[in-house]
Amino acid sequence: MDAGAPVPWWRIAVVYHVYVRSFQDTDGDGVGDLPGVLQRLDYLADLGVEAVWLSPFYPSPQRDFGYDVAEYRDVDPVFGTLADFDRLISQAHARGLRVILDLVANHTSSDHPWFVESRSHRMSAKREWYVWRDPHPDGGPPNNWLSFFGGPAWTLDPHTGQYYLHHYLPEQPDLNYRNPEVLEAMLEVMRFWLERGVDGFRVDSASHLVEDAHFRDEPPNPAWRPGMRERDRLLHVHTEHQPETHEVLRHFRTLLDRYSEPGRERILIGEVYAPNPILVSYYGTSESPECHFPFNFALVDLPAERWTAEDLKALVEAYESSLPDWGWPSWVLGNHDRPRVASRLGEERTRLAHFLLLTLRGTPTLYYGDELAVRDVEILPDQVRDLPGLREYGGRWSRDAARAPMPWDDSPGAGFTTGTPWLPLPPDFRVRNVVAQRQDPGSMLHLVRHLLHLRRQTPALSVGAYRSLPTPPGVYAYERFTDRERVQAVLNFSDRTRSVEAAGEILLSTHLDRFGRGRTPVELRPYEGILLRPSA
Ligand code: GLC
């Protein structure tokens, strides 16, 4: 980037991930909708985020709650109308909020007219839009590839006698990007939404867009142990991270760049779960870029017992040092597919986790409700709505747990709905809700809001460089700095008081009970993080 050129918005922004079904219902059917998001834009603007990522709201049979799209260029009636979407985007923009859509590019719903046509006949004009193969000579699936949601990644279509590929549910057939018509169709989908003003896309399942041309079997994973996912019995060397997948992402990026202008960049975020060296390949190269950033799920994947100062420092620095020097980092604490951060870490460490998320270098993504430390809800096996959870785990575990309705207040529907919520409300919603936390000056909500506002006012935090600082055991500290400004984050991940040689003005403590000039050395209470403006 040119020195002196304005920093692009997406490097400064904090992204807020709205799972539309669970955010705000306005028509009493128990399911959140786009008018509901519109109604809560003031909340988001006041919280201090700058971008909203909306989970899929396109027409869909909802087998995977919208990640099975039956029509890419419309709104499912359960979520509203295109006119609602247009209102939402213009109102968001009026508040300085960018809108990012979920681009479910890897697969469609089996109800999508493309697939209906594709499966109708071996000679159909859309046959090659999906991945069809003859059975193995033994009559079984063409090869050993496995689906994320249990069982083979292939389903036989008895009518035409061939198998089709699906990395997820059989109701989510995989698109064939080796066919240029498919790429063109997806670019057309992107144009449709870009013309309506969207600011970017989060590409769902971005690492799976194209598979091995020779359909080779995947080798066994020597590290697989009972208890691990069935799918991970194999090493996914032929279904993930293929060079042709990168090519597709480059086409997506080229289109976005065409729609971008200074101050109005349209961005591409990739959903990629991978170790650092592979993850960073999704930036592409400086001449031929791909994602503005792939999500970095390292903090989502870090087991609770490894949330120690030493492990975190190693994790941050391994990631930082694997980035290309022009590659901008990303940090995520939770999403709609994983247990919530407050359930993984407990309340005290969730405060530190938010402090980390919002003070590290890179664009943070916040999952709705985490700003209240909402926990996973218990879903009884017969209440499970998540079909993959039912099929893969027989309902013993499901992603529903992390998708409970947002608790806005202590009214019977938690301010989320006047009807029956589609999933149980968080059981503590009468005390843990937005209204209650607004009234409590020490709440998680105040902490997150405070951090977001500090981040906005402090260029060192939003765009500055990172370097770690020496600390006693159990403490992780780093400095964020620009030419003009320095701030220091000091995080005590231990359950003991620790003192740190640091002097300056305390801008914030995660306990929210001390500000201003501190004594030297600074005493950190157990699980306390502080942000300091060091004395000159
Ligand atoms: C992504 C989504 C997940 C969905 C899957 C299939 O991983 O985050 O919710 O089930 O893709 O689209």
mmCIF file of C-alpha atoms and ligand atoms in Angstrom, residues 64 67 104 107 149 168 172 202 204-205 271 273 336-337 388 399 403, ligand 1:
data_model
loop_
_atom_site.group_PDB
_atom_site.id
_atom_site.type_symbol
_atom_site.label_atom_id
_atom_site.label_comp_id
_atom_site.label_asym_id
_atom_site.label_seq_id
_atom_site.Cartn_x
_atom_site.Cartn_y
_atom_site.Cartn_z
ATOM 1 C CA ASP A 64 -28.897 -26.740 6.393
ATOM 2 C CA TYR A 67 -26.577 -23.170 3.331
ATOM 3 C CA VAL A 104 -22.710 -20.363 -0.695
ATOM 4 C CA HIS A 107 -22.954 -26.314 -3.595
ATOM 5 C CA PHE A 149 -21.919 -34.781 7.771
ATOM 6 C CA TYR A 168 -22.119 -31.878 3.073
ATOM 7 C CA GLN A 172 -26.301 -30.114 -0.965
ATOM 8 C CA ARG A 202 -17.870 -14.435 2.899
ATOM 9 C CA ASP A 204 -18.735 -20.509 2.341
ATOM 10 C CA SER A 205 -16.592 -23.633 2.199
ATOM 11 C CA GLU A 271 -14.065 -19.699 5.138
ATOM 12 C CA TYR A 273 -9.938 -24.186 8.194
ATOM 13 C CA HIS A 336 -22.510 -20.676 14.097
ATOM 14 C CA ASP A 337 -20.696 -23.998 13.622
ATOM 15 C CA PRO A 388 -26.215 -32.549 10.098
ATOM 16 C CA ARG A 399 -24.730 -26.850 16.063
ATOM 17 C CA ARG A 403 -27.489 -20.683 17.526
HETATM 18 C C1 GLC B 1 -19.964 -23.837 6.180
HETATM 19 C C2 GLC B 1 -21.033 -23.204 7.036
HETATM 20 C C3 GLC B 1 -21.855 -24.293 7.670
HETATM 21 C C4 GLC B 1 -22.503 -25.109 6.579
HETATM 22 C C5 GLC B 1 -21.471 -25.626 5.589
HETATM 23 C C6 GLC B 1 -22.123 -26.114 4.341
HETATM 24 O O1 GLC B 1 -19.056 -24.558 6.916
HETATM 25 O O2 GLC B 1 -20.448 -22.349 7.971
HETATM 26 O O3 GLC B 1 -22.819 -23.785 8.542
HETATM 27 O O4 GLC B 1 -23.204 -26.175 7.128
HETATM 28 O O5 GLC B 1 -20.557 -24.633 5.197
HETATM 29 O O6 GLC B 1 -22.617 -25.039 3.597
#
